[in-house]
Structures are given as structure tokens and as C-alpha cells.
Amino acid sequence: MKKFLSLALVAILAVVLAACGKGGDDKKITVGASPSPHAEILEKAKPLLKDKGYDLQIKTINDYTTPNKLLDKGEIDANYFQHTPYLNTEKKDKHYKIESAGDVHLEPMAVYSKKYKSLKDLPKGATVYVSNNPAEEGRFIKFFQDAGLVKVKKGVKIEDAKFSDIVENKKDIKFNNKQSAEYLPKIYQNQKADAVIINSNFAIDQKLSPRKDSIALEKSEDNPYANLIAVKEGHKDDKKVKALMEVLQSKEIKDYINKKYDGAVVPAK
């Protein structure tokens, strides 16, 4: 009987200690984020969260595959690098149990060229380099649809469109999607393409201004590609996640984004 009581006390003590440990961790928020602008925005949020009693830890990750793996495994509390179409694709393809806690900012994507001044200047058979992110094919296509150069199948929403949905291509434009997004600035700098579509975070890293250096800039109105904070399913209402979102969606952070990035990054609406 004493043996059973001892085992029971050990079990209770283990639960209490685990709970105490968890309580301590509740004041720490670990977020995996792209270097720019995500980690920069989080650095600005750090003292604001400290005022709320939370210690924000930032884990910088410079690719689009690792952050969701770490989040799904519970190795970080949240990540900040992706938009809703990408998150939905990752969940569908990899069965991740993660969800959005809310939008923070939009990075208007842009087209860059060292050879031509507009999309309409592109020659017949031009090669346009884009990332190998299937969730953004419709986003790439929209630049050329808006310029009147391509059309997609009837009934296909542009945000859902794939390259295979293009039914009219006036200049026979070739989309090269064999490389990861982080390598596209190098392709642009090496002049290996007629044009390159680059995500704003990687453009900023290379001192490119989407507003000044591009030949076409994505519109921010009615744009589904706002970057969000992702968390494990069932945790978006956790106190520390709510505190994180309150800060990231605050006027202080919005003002910081508008001032620092001059239109290359804009607060989510």
C-alpha cells in the first residue's frame, strides 16, 4: 500500500512540476521568422511585448519550408513568414495542424528587369523567372493578365490559377519556376533572365526597392497575400498569442512599417 502511495505522490509531483514549468514558459514567445521585414518588425515589437510581461524570442529562418515544420513539431510557438494561400497549400500537402492567428503586413510583389522598362516591352518568347512556390502561380500570372498579355480559363479565379490554366499567351512568355524564392535576386543581378518576379522580403535584403526599381508592382487593394502569424491549431486564443497579435496590429507597429519600408511593406488591412 505504501508503495502505491509513493508512486502516486511521485506522479502528482511530476504533474505539478510540469505545470510550473509550463507556467514559466507562458511568458516566453518563440517566433520563427524570415529576416526581413519579419524579424525586423518583431524586434520593434519586442519592447512593446515586454511591457505586457512577455519575453519575445526571435528565431531567424531564411527559407519557406523550415518554419512550418518547426511549428508543427511544437519547437516554436509561432511563425511569421507566409500568407494564407501558402499556409493552406502546406496544410493540404503536408497535413500540418497549424492555423492563422491574424494578418500583420503585405509585401507587394514586383517584377524586375535589367533589360526592359515594362511588361509590354518584353520580347516574344521572353523568359520570366519566378519561385517554385505553387501557391503563388496565380499571383505571378496576375501581373501579365493585368498587362493584357495572358488570359486564363473561364471560371478560374486568378488567385487559384496555375500556369496550366493559361489559354492565351500573346508573347509566348515562358515561366521558369525551378528555383527557390531566395535565389531570384541573384538571377536578376546576373542578368540571366528577361524579367524576374521577386518577393519583397528578398528584394529588401538585396537593397532593391519594389517601388523604385521594378517594372511592375503588385496592388495592395483586395490582396489575399497578407503575411500572417501562424500557430498550432487550437492556440490562437492563448493569452500570449493574443498579446503578440495586439502588439503586431497596433498603431505603433503600423506606423513603424509605413515609415521604415516606404511602400515596399504595408500594414495589413
CSV table of C-alpha atoms in Angstrom, one decimal:
chain,number,residue,atom,x,y,z
A,1,MET,CA,0.0,0.0,0.0
A,2,LYS,CA,2.8,2.4,0.9
A,3,LYS,CA,4.5,1.6,-2.4
A,4,PHE,CA,1.3,2.6,-4.3
A,5,LEU,CA,1.0,5.8,-2.3
A,6,SER,CA,4.6,6.6,-3.0
A,7,LEU,CA,4.1,6.1,-6.7
A,8,ALA,CA,1.0,8.2,-6.7
A,9,LEU,CA,2.9,11.0,-4.9
A,10,VAL,CA,5.7,10.8,-7.4
A,11,ALA,CA,3.1,11.1,-10.3
A,12,ILE,CA,1.4,14.1,-8.7
A,13,LEU,CA,4.7,15.8,-8.1
A,14,ALA,CA,5.7,15.3,-11.7
A,15,VAL,CA,2.4,16.8,-12.9
A,16,VAL,CA,2.9,19.8,-10.6
A,17,LEU,CA,6.5,20.4,-11.7
A,18,ALA,CA,5.4,20.1,-15.4
A,19,ALA,CA,2.6,22.6,-14.7
A,20,CYS,CA,5.1,25.0,-13.1
A,21,GLY,CA,7.5,24.7,-16.0
A,22,LYS,CA,4.7,25.4,-18.4
A,23,GLY,CA,3.6,28.4,-16.4
A,24,GLY,CA,7.1,29.9,-16.8
A,25,ASP,CA,7.1,29.2,-20.5
A,26,ASP,CA,3.8,31.0,-20.9
A,27,LYS,CA,5.7,34.3,-20.5
A,28,LYS,CA,8.1,33.4,-23.4
A,29,ILE,CA,7.0,33.5,-27.0
A,30,THR,CA,9.4,32.0,-29.6
A,31,VAL,CA,8.6,33.0,-33.2
A,32,GLY,CA,10.3,31.7,-36.3
A,33,ALA,CA,10.6,34.5,-38.9
A,34,SER,CA,12.1,35.5,-42.2
A,35,PRO,CA,15.0,38.0,-41.7
A,36,SER,CA,13.4,41.0,-43.5
A,37,PRO,CA,11.0,42.5,-42.8
A,38,HIS,CA,9.5,39.9,-40.4
A,39,ALA,CA,12.3,39.7,-37.9
A,40,GLU,CA,12.8,43.5,-38.1
A,41,ILE,CA,9.2,44.0,-37.2
A,42,LEU,CA,9.4,41.5,-34.4
A,43,GLU,CA,12.4,43.3,-33.0
A,44,LYS,CA,10.4,46.5,-32.9
A,45,ALA,CA,7.6,44.6,-31.2
A,46,LYS,CA,9.9,43.1,-28.5
A,47,PRO,CA,9.9,46.1,-26.0
A,48,LEU,CA,6.1,46.5,-26.5
A,49,LEU,CA,5.6,42.9,-25.5
A,50,LYS,CA,8.0,43.3,-22.6
A,51,ASP,CA,5.6,46.0,-21.3
A,52,LYS,CA,2.9,43.3,-21.4
A,53,GLY,CA,5.1,40.9,-19.4
A,54,TYR,CA,6.2,38.7,-22.3
A,55,ASP,CA,9.7,37.8,-23.5
A,56,LEU,CA,9.8,37.6,-27.3
A,57,GLN,CA,12.4,35.3,-28.7
A,58,ILE,CA,13.1,35.6,-32.5
A,59,LYS,CA,14.4,32.6,-34.4
A,60,THR,CA,15.5,33.8,-37.9
A,61,ILE,CA,14.9,31.3,-40.7
A,62,ASN,CA,15.8,32.2,-44.3
A,63,ASP,CA,13.7,29.7,-46.2
A,64,TYR,CA,10.0,28.8,-46.7
A,65,THR,CA,10.0,25.2,-45.6
A,66,THR,CA,11.5,25.0,-42.2
A,67,PRO,CA,9.2,27.4,-40.2
A,68,ASN,CA,6.1,25.3,-40.6
A,69,LYS,CA,8.0,22.1,-39.8
A,70,LEU,CA,9.2,23.6,-36.5
A,71,LEU,CA,5.8,24.9,-35.7
A,72,ASP,CA,4.0,21.6,-36.4
A,73,LYS,CA,6.5,19.8,-34.1
A,74,GLY,CA,6.0,22.4,-31.4
A,75,GLU,CA,9.6,23.6,-31.4
A,76,ILE,CA,8.4,27.2,-31.7
A,77,ASP,CA,5.2,28.9,-30.6
A,78,ALA,CA,4.5,30.7,-33.9
A,79,ASN,CA,6.0,31.6,-37.2
A,80,TYR,CA,5.8,34.8,-39.3
A,81,PHE,CA,6.7,34.5,-43.0
A,82,GLN,CA,3.7,33.3,-45.0
A,83,HIS,CA,0.3,34.2,-46.4
A,84,THR,CA,-3.0,32.4,-46.4
A,85,PRO,CA,-2.7,30.6,-49.8
A,86,TYR,CA,0.7,29.3,-48.9
A,87,LEU,CA,-0.5,28.1,-45.4
A,88,ASN,CA,-3.5,26.4,-47.0
A,89,THR,CA,-1.2,24.6,-49.5
A,90,GLU,CA,1.2,23.5,-46.8
A,91,LYS,CA,-1.7,22.2,-44.6
A,92,LYS,CA,-3.2,20.3,-47.6
A,93,ASP,CA,0.1,18.8,-48.8
A,94,LYS,CA,1.9,18.1,-45.5
A,95,HIS,CA,-1.1,17.7,-43.1
A,96,TYR,CA,0.2,20.3,-40.7
A,97,LYS,CA,-2.0,21.1,-37.7
A,98,ILE,CA,-1.5,24.8,-37.8
A,99,GLU,CA,-3.6,27.9,-38.4
A,100,SER,CA,-3.6,31.7,-38.7
A,101,ALA,CA,-3.8,33.9,-35.7
A,102,GLY,CA,-4.1,37.0,-37.8
A,103,ASP,CA,-2.6,39.2,-40.6
A,104,VAL,CA,0.2,41.7,-40.0
A,105,HIS,CA,1.6,43.1,-43.2
A,106,LEU,CA,1.6,42.8,-47.0
A,107,GLU,CA,4.7,42.7,-49.2
A,108,PRO,CA,3.7,43.9,-52.6
A,109,MET,CA,5.5,41.5,-55.0
A,110,ALA,CA,7.2,43.1,-58.0
A,111,VAL,CA,8.7,42.3,-61.4
A,112,TYR,CA,12.3,43.4,-62.1
A,113,SER,CA,14.3,43.6,-65.3
A,114,LYS,CA,17.7,45.0,-66.3
A,115,LYS,CA,16.7,44.8,-70.0
A,116,TYR,CA,13.2,46.2,-70.3
A,117,LYS,CA,11.2,49.0,-68.8
A,118,SER,CA,7.7,47.5,-68.8
A,119,LEU,CA,6.0,44.1,-69.2
A,120,LYS,CA,4.7,45.2,-72.6
A,121,ASP,CA,8.3,45.7,-73.7
A,122,LEU,CA,9.1,42.1,-73.2
A,123,PRO,CA,10.0,40.3,-76.4
A,124,LYS,CA,8.3,37.3,-78.0
A,125,GLY,CA,9.3,34.1,-76.1
A,126,ALA,CA,10.7,36.1,-73.1
A,127,THR,CA,11.7,34.0,-70.1
A,128,VAL,CA,10.4,35.2,-66.7
A,129,TYR,CA,11.9,33.6,-63.6
A,130,VAL,CA,9.5,33.0,-60.7
A,131,SER,CA,9.8,31.0,-57.5
A,132,ASN,CA,8.9,27.3,-57.3
A,133,ASN,CA,6.0,28.1,-54.8
A,134,PRO,CA,2.9,26.6,-56.4
A,135,ALA,CA,0.6,28.6,-54.1
A,136,GLU,CA,1.7,31.8,-55.9
A,137,GLU,CA,1.3,30.8,-59.5
A,138,GLY,CA,-1.9,32.8,-59.8
A,139,ARG,CA,-0.1,35.8,-58.2
A,140,PHE,CA,2.6,35.6,-60.9
A,141,ILE,CA,0.1,35.3,-63.7
A,142,LYS,CA,-1.9,38.3,-62.5
A,143,PHE,CA,0.9,40.7,-63.4
A,144,PHE,CA,0.6,39.6,-67.1
A,145,GLN,CA,-3.2,39.4,-67.0
A,146,ASP,CA,-3.4,43.0,-65.8
A,147,ALA,CA,-1.0,44.0,-68.6
A,148,GLY,CA,-3.3,42.3,-71.1
A,149,LEU,CA,-0.6,39.7,-72.1
A,150,VAL,CA,-2.3,36.5,-70.9
A,151,LYS,CA,-5.7,35.1,-70.2
A,152,VAL,CA,-6.7,32.1,-68.0
A,153,LYS,CA,-9.6,29.6,-68.4
A,154,LYS,CA,-13.1,30.9,-67.8
A,155,GLY,CA,-14.3,30.3,-64.3
A,156,VAL,CA,-10.8,30.1,-62.8
A,157,LYS,CA,-10.2,32.6,-60.0
A,158,ILE,CA,-6.8,34.3,-60.6
A,159,GLU,CA,-5.6,33.6,-57.1
A,160,ASP,CA,-6.2,29.9,-57.8
A,161,ALA,CA,-4.8,29.9,-61.3
A,162,LYS,CA,-1.9,27.6,-62.4
A,163,PHE,CA,0.4,28.0,-65.4
A,164,SER,CA,-1.6,25.2,-67.0
A,165,ASP,CA,-4.7,27.4,-66.8
A,166,ILE,CA,-3.3,29.9,-69.3
A,167,VAL,CA,-5.3,29.7,-72.5
A,168,GLU,CA,-3.9,32.8,-74.2
A,169,ASN,CA,-0.3,34.0,-74.1
A,170,LYS,CA,0.2,36.8,-76.6
A,171,LYS,CA,4.0,36.9,-76.3
A,172,ASP,CA,4.6,33.2,-75.7
A,173,ILE,CA,6.1,34.1,-72.3
A,174,LYS,CA,8.0,31.2,-70.6
A,175,PHE,CA,7.7,31.0,-66.8
A,176,ASN,CA,10.8,29.3,-65.3
A,177,ASN,CA,9.8,28.1,-61.8
A,178,LYS,CA,12.7,25.8,-61.0
A,179,GLN,CA,14.3,27.7,-58.2
A,180,SER,CA,13.5,28.8,-54.6
A,181,ALA,CA,12.5,32.4,-53.9
A,182,GLU,CA,15.7,33.3,-52.1
A,183,TYR,CA,17.8,32.7,-55.3
A,184,LEU,CA,15.8,35.1,-57.5
A,185,PRO,CA,17.7,38.3,-56.7
A,186,LYS,CA,20.9,36.6,-57.7
A,187,ILE,CA,19.4,35.6,-61.1
A,188,TYR,CA,18.3,39.3,-61.5
A,189,GLN,CA,21.7,40.7,-60.6
A,190,ASN,CA,23.4,38.2,-63.0
A,191,GLN,CA,21.1,39.3,-65.9
A,192,LYS,CA,20.2,35.7,-66.6
A,193,ALA,CA,16.5,36.5,-67.3
A,194,ASP,CA,14.4,38.9,-69.3
A,195,ALA,CA,12.5,39.5,-66.1
A,196,VAL,CA,12.3,38.2,-62.5
A,197,ILE,CA,9.4,38.3,-60.0
A,198,ILE,CA,10.9,38.7,-56.5
A,199,ASN,CA,9.2,38.6,-53.1
A,200,SER,CA,9.7,41.9,-51.3
A,201,ASN,CA,11.5,40.5,-48.3
A,202,PHE,CA,14.2,39.1,-50.6
A,203,ALA,CA,14.3,42.3,-52.7
A,204,ILE,CA,14.8,44.4,-49.5
A,205,ASP,CA,17.6,42.1,-48.4
A,206,GLN,CA,19.4,42.9,-51.7
A,207,LYS,CA,18.7,46.7,-51.3
A,208,LEU,CA,16.1,46.6,-54.1
A,209,SER,CA,13.2,49.0,-53.8
A,210,PRO,CA,9.9,47.4,-55.2
A,211,ARG,CA,8.5,50.9,-55.7
A,212,LYS,CA,11.6,52.4,-57.5
A,213,ASP,CA,13.4,49.5,-59.1
A,214,SER,CA,10.7,47.4,-60.5
A,215,ILE,CA,8.9,47.4,-63.9
A,216,ALA,CA,5.6,46.3,-62.3
A,217,LEU,CA,4.4,46.5,-58.7
A,218,GLU,CA,1.5,44.4,-57.2
A,219,LYS,CA,-1.5,46.4,-56.0
A,220,SER,CA,-2.3,46.2,-52.2
A,221,GLU,CA,-6.0,46.6,-52.5
A,222,ASP,CA,-8.1,43.4,-52.2
A,223,ASN,CA,-4.9,41.4,-52.0
A,224,PRO,CA,-5.1,37.9,-50.4
A,225,TYR,CA,-1.4,37.6,-49.7
A,226,ALA,CA,-1.0,39.4,-46.4
A,227,ASN,CA,1.7,37.9,-44.2
A,228,LEU,CA,0.3,36.3,-41.0
A,229,ILE,CA,1.2,34.8,-37.7
A,230,ALA,CA,0.7,31.1,-37.7
A,231,VAL,CA,0.3,28.9,-34.6
A,232,LYS,CA,-0.6,25.3,-33.8
A,233,GLU,CA,-4.3,24.6,-34.1
A,234,GLY,CA,-6.2,25.4,-31.0
A,235,HIS,CA,-3.7,28.0,-29.8
A,236,LYS,CA,-4.7,31.2,-31.5
A,237,ASP,CA,-6.7,32.3,-28.4
A,238,ASP,CA,-3.8,31.6,-26.0
A,239,LYS,CA,-3.1,34.7,-23.9
A,240,LYS,CA,0.5,35.1,-25.2
A,241,VAL,CA,-0.6,34.7,-28.8
A,242,LYS,CA,-3.3,37.4,-28.3
A,243,ALA,CA,-0.8,39.7,-26.7
A,244,LEU,CA,1.5,39.1,-29.7
A,245,MET,CA,-1.2,40.0,-32.2
A,246,GLU,CA,-2.3,43.0,-30.2
A,247,VAL,CA,1.2,44.4,-30.5
A,248,LEU,CA,1.8,43.4,-34.1
A,249,GLN,CA,-1.5,45.0,-35.2
A,250,SER,CA,-1.0,48.1,-33.0
A,251,LYS,CA,-0.7,51.7,-34.3
A,252,GLU,CA,2.9,51.8,-33.2
A,253,ILE,CA,3.8,48.8,-35.4
A,254,LYS,CA,1.8,50.1,-38.3
A,255,ASP,CA,3.5,53.5,-38.1
A,256,TYR,CA,6.9,51.8,-38.0
A,257,ILE,CA,6.1,49.7,-41.1
A,258,ASN,CA,4.9,52.7,-43.1
A,259,LYS,CA,7.9,54.8,-42.1
A,260,LYS,CA,10.7,52.2,-42.5
A,261,TYR,CA,9.7,50.5,-45.7
A,262,ASP,CA,8.3,53.3,-47.8
A,263,GLY,CA,5.6,51.2,-49.5
A,264,ALA,CA,7.7,48.1,-50.0
A,265,VAL,CA,5.9,46.7,-47.0
A,266,VAL,CA,2.5,48.0,-45.9
A,267,PRO,CA,0.3,47.1,-42.8
A,268,ALA,CA,-2.4,44.6,-43.5
A,269,LYS,CA,-5.9,46.0,-43.8
